[in-house]
PDB file of C-alpha atoms and ligand atoms in Angstrom:
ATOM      1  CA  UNK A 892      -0.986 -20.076   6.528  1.00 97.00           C
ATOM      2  CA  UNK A 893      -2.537 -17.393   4.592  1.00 98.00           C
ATOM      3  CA  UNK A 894      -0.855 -14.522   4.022  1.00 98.00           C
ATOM      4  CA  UNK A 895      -2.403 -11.506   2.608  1.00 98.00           C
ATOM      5  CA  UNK A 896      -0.026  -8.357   1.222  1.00 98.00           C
ATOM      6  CA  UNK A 897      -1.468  -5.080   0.535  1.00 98.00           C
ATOM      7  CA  UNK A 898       0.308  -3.538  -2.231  1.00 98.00           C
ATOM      8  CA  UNK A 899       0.523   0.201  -1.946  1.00 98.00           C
ATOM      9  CA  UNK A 900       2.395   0.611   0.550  1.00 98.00           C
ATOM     10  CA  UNK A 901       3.818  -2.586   1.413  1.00 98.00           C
ATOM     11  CA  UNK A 902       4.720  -3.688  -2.030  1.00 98.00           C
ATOM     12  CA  UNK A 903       4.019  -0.242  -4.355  1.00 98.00           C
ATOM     13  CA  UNK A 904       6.159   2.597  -2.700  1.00 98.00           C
ATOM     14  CA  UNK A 905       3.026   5.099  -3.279  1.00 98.00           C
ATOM     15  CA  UNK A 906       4.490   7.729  -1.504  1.00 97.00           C
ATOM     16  CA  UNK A 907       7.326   7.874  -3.303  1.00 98.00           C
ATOM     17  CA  UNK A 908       5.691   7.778  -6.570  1.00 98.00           C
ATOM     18  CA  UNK A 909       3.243  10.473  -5.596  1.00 98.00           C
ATOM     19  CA  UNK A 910       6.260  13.170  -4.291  1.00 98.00           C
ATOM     20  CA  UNK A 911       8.312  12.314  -7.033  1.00 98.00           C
ATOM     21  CA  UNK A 912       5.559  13.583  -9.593  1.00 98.00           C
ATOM     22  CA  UNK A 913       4.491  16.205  -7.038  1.00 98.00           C
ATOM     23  CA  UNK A 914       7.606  17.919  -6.849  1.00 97.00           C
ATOM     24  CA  UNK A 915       8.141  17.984 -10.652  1.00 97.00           C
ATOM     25  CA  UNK A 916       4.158  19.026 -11.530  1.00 98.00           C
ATOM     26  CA  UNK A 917       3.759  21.698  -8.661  1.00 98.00           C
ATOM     27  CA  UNK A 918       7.364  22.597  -8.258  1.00 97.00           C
ATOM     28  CA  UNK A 919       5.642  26.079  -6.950  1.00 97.00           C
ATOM     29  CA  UNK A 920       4.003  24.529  -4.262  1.00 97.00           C
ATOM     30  CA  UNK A 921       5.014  23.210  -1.049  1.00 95.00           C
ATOM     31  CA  UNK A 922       5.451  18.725  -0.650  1.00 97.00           C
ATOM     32  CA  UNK A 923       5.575  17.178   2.746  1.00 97.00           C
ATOM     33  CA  UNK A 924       8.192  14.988   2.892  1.00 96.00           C
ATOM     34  CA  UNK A 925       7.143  11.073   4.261  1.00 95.00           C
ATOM     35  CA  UNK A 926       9.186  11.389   7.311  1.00 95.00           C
ATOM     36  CA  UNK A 927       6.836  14.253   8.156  1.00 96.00           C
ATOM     37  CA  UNK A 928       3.412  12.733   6.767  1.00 96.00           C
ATOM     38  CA  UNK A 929       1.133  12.171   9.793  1.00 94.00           C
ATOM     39  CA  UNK A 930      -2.353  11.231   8.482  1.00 94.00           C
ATOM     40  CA  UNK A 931      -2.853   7.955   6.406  1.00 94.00           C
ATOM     41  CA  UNK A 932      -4.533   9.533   3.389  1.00 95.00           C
ATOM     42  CA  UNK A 933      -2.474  12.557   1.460  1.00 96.00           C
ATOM     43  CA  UNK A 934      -5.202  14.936   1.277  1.00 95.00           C
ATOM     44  CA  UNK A 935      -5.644  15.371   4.912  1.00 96.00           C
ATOM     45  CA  UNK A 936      -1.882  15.869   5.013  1.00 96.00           C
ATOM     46  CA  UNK A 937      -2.024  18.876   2.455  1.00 97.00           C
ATOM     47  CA  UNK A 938      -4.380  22.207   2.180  1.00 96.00           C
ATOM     48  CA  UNK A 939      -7.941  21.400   1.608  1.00 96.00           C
ATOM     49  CA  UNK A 940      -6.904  23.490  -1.584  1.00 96.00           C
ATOM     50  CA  UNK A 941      -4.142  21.084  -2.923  1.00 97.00           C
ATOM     51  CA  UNK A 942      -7.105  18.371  -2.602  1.00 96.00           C
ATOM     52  CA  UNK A 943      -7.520  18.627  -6.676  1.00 97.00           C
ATOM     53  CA  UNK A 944      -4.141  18.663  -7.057  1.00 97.00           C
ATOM     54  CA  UNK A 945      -3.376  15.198  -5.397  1.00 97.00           C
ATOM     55  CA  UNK A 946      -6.262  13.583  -7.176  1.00 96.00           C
ATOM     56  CA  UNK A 947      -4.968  14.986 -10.596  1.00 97.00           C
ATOM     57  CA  UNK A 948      -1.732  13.062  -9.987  1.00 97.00           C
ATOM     58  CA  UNK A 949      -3.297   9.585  -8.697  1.00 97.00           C
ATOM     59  CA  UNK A 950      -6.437   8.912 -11.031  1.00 96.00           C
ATOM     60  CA  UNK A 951      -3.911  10.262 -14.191  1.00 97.00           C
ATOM     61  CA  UNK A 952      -2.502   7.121 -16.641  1.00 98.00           C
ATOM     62  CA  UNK A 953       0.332   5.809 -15.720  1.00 98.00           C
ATOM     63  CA  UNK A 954       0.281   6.814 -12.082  1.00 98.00           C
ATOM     64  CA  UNK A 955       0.071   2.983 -10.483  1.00 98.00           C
ATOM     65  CA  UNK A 956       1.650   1.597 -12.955  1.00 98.00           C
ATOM     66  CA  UNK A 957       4.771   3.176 -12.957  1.00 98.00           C
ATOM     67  CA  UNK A 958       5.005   3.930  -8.804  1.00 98.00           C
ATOM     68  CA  UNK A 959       8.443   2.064  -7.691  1.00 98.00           C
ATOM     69  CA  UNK A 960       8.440  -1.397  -5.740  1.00 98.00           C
ATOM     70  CA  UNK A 961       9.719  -1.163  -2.201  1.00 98.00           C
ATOM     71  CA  UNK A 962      12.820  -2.403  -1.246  1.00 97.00           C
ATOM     72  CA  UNK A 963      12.825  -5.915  -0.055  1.00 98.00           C
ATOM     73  CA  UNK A 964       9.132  -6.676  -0.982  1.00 98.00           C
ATOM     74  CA  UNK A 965       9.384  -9.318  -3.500  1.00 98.00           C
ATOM     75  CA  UNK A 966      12.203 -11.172  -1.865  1.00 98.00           C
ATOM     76  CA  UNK A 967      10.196 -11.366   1.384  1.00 98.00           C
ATOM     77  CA  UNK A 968       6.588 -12.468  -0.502  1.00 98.00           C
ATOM     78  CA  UNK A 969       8.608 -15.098  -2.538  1.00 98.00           C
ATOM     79  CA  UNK A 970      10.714 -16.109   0.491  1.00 98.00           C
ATOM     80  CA  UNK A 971       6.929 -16.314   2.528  1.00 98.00           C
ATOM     81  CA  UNK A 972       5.880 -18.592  -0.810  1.00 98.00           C
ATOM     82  CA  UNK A 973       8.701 -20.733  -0.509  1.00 98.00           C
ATOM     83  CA  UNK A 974       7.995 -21.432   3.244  1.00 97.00           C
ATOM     84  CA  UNK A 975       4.956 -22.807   1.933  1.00 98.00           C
ATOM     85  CA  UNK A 976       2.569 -20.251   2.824  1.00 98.00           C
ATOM     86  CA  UNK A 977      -0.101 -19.047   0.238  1.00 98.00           C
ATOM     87  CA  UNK A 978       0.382 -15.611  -0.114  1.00 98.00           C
ATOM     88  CA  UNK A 979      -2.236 -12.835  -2.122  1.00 99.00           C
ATOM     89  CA  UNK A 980      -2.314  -9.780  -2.549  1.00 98.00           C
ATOM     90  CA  UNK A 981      -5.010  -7.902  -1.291  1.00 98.00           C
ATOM     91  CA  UNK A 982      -5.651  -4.072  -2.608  1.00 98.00           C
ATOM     92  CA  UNK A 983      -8.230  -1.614  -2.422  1.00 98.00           C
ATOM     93  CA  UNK A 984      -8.559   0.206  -5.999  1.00 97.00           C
ATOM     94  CA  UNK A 985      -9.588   3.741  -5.718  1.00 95.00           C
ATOM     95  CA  UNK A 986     -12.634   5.023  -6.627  1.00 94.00           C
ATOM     96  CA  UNK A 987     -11.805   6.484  -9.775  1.00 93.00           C
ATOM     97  CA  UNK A 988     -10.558   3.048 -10.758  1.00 95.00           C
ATOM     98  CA  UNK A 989     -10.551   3.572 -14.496  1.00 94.00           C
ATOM     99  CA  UNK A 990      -6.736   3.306 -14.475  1.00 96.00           C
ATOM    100  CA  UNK A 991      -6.229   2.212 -11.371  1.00 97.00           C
ATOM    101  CA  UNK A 992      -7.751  -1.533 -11.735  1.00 97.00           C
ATOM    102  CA  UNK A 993      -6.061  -2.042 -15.000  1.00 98.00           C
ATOM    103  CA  UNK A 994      -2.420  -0.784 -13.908  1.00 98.00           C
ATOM    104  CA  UNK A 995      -2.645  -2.897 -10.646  1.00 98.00           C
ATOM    105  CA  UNK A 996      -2.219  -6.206 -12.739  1.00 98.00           C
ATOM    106  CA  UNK A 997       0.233  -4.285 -14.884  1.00 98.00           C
ATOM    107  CA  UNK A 998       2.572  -3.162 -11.820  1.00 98.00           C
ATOM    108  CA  UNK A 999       2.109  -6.893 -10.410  1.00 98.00           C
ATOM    109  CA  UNK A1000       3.437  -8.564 -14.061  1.00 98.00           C
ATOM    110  CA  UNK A1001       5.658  -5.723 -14.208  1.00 98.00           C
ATOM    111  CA  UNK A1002       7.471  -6.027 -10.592  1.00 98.00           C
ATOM    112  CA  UNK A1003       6.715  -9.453  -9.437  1.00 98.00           C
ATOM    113  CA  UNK A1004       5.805 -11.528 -12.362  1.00 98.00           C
ATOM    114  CA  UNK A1005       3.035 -12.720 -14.417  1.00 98.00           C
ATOM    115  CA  UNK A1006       2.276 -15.286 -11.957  1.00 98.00           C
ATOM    116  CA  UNK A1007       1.473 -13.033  -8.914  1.00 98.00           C
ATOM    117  CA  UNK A1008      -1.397 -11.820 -11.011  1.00 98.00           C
ATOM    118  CA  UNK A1009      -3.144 -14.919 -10.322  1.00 98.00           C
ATOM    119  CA  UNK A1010      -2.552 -13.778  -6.535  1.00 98.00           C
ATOM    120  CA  UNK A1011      -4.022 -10.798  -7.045  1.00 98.00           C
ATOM    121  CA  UNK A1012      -7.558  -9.639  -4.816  1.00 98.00           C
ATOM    122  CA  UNK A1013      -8.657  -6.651  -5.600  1.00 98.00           C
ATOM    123  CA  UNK A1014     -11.555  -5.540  -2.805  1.00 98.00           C
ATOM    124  CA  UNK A1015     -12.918  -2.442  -0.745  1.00 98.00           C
ATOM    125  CA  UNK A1016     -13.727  -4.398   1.883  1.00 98.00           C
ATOM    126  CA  UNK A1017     -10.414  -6.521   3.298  1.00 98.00           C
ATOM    127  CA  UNK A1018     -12.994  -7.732   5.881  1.00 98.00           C
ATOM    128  CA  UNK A1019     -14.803  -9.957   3.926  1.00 98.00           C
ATOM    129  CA  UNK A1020     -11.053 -11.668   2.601  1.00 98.00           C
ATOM    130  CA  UNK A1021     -10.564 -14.796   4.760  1.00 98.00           C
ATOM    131  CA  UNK A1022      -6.577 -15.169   5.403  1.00 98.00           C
ATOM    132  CA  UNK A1023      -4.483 -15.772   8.719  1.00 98.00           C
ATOM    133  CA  UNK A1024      -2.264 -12.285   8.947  1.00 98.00           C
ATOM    134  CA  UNK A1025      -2.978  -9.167   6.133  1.00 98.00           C
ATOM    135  CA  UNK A1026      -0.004  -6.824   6.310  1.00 98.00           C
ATOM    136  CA  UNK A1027      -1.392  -3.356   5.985  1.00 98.00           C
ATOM    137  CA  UNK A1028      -0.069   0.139   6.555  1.00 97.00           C
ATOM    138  CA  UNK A1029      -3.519   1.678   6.805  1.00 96.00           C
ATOM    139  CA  UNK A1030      -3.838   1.889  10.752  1.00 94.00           C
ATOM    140  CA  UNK A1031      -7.613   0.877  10.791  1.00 93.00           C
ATOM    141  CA  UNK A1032      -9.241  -1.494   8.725  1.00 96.00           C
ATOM    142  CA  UNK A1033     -13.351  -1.227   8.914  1.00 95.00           C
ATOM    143  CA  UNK A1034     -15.572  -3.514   6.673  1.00 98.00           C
ATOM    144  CA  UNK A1035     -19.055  -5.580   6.527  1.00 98.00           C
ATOM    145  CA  UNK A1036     -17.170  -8.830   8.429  1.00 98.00           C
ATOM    146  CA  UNK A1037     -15.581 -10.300  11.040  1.00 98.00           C
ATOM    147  CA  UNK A1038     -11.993 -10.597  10.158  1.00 98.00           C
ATOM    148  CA  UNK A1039     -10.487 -13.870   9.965  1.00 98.00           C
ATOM    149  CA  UNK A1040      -6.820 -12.244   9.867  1.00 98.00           C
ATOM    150  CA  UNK A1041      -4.823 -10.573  12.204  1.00 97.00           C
ATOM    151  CA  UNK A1042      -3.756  -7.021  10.734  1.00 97.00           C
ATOM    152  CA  UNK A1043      -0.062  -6.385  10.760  1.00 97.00           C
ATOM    153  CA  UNK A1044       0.612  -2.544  10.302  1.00 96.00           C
ATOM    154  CA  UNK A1045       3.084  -2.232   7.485  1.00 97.00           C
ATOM    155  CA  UNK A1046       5.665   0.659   9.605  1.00 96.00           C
ATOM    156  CA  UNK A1047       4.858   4.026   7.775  1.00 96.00           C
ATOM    157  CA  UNK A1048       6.105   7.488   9.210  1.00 95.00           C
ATOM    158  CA  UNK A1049       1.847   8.441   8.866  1.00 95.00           C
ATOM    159  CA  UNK A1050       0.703   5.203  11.184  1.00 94.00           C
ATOM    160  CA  UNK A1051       2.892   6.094  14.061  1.00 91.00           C
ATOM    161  CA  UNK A1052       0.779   8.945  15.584  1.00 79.00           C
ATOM    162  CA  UNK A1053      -2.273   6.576  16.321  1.00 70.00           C
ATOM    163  CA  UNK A1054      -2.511   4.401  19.158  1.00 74.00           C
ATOM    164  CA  UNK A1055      -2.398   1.289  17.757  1.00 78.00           C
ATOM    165  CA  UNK A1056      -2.170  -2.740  19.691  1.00 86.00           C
ATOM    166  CA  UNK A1057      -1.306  -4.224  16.203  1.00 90.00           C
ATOM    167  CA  UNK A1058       2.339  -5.769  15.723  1.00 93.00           C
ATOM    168  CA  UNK A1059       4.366  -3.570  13.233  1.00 95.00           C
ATOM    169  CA  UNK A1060       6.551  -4.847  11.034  1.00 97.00           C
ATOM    170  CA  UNK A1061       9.289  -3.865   7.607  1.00 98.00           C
ATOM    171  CA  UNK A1062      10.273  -5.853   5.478  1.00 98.00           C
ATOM    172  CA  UNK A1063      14.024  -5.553   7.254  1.00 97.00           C
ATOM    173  CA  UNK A1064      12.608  -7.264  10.457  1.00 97.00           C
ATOM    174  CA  UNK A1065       9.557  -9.383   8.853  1.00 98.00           C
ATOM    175  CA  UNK A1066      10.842 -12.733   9.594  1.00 98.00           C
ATOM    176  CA  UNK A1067      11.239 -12.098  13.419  1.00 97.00           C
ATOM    177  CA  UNK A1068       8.035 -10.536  13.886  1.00 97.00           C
ATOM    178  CA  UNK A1069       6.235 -13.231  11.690  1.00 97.00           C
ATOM    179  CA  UNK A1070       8.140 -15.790  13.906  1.00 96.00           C
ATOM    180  CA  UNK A1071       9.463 -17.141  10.132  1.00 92.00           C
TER     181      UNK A1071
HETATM  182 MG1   MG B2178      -1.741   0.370   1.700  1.00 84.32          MG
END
């Protein structure tokens, strides 16, 4: 089947890579930890006033590039590959995309290879991406289709509050949820 892969989150530990630069650039100011992180985007986590803040640290060089892999990510895409499946990765670059696009290929040849660039789908609208599961830790996935996939929540502390039907899944317990 196809398999699509987000890739912050899932594959790019964001959240790591955000606190870690957090805590060392606004040592002053208060950080909430990811066990405690509730709502899917950081800025309606933090003070309206920390809003700049956030944004200085994700649209800066280097940010994407340099965020850590997750645990466990590569060996369960390659193991998925290997099982025959085709397997992309599908990401949404952020608006100010001017390093973002660029360091999203970098982080893939970096972490997983030069050939998972050629695997690489970069999109704002996930909708419109045909595949037969998309692992995702964003809770709800909008766009201008009908999805062809079935969303699989990627388990993150901040997509636990929401009442959600989709199957969750880490890549600790992937193979029994995917039924692999
Ligand atoms: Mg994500």
């Amino acid at each position: 089947m196809i398999i699509l892969v987000d890739m912050d989150g899932p594959l790019a530990d964001y959240e790591k890579g955000f606190l870690d630069i957090w805590r060392e650039k606004f040592s002053d100011l208060d950080f909430i930890k990811l066990e405690d992180r509730r709502e899917f985007y950081l800025h309606h986590d933090y003070p309206k006033e920390m809003s700049e803040n956030i944004r200085s640290i994700c649209s800066a060089p280097g940010f994407f590039l340099n965020l850590p892999a997750m645990a466990g990510a590569r060996e369960a895409i390659e193991e998925m590959k290997n099982k025959g499946h085709e397997v992309f990765i599908c990401t949404s670059p952020m608006n100010e995309y001017t390093n973002c696009v660029l360091e999203k290929y970098q982080w893939v040849e970096k972490n997983l290879g030069l050939e998972w660039t050629k695997k690489l789908i970069l999109t704002k609208d996930k909708t419109l991406v045909q595949g037969s599961i998309l692992i995702d830790d964003r809770p709800i996935i909008h766009g201008a289709g009908q999805p062809t996939w079935e969303h699989i929540l990627f388990d993150m502390p901040y997509n636990r509050d929401v009442d959600l039907k989709q199957r969750r899944l880490t890549w600790g317990n992937w193979r029994e949820v995917l039924g692999m």
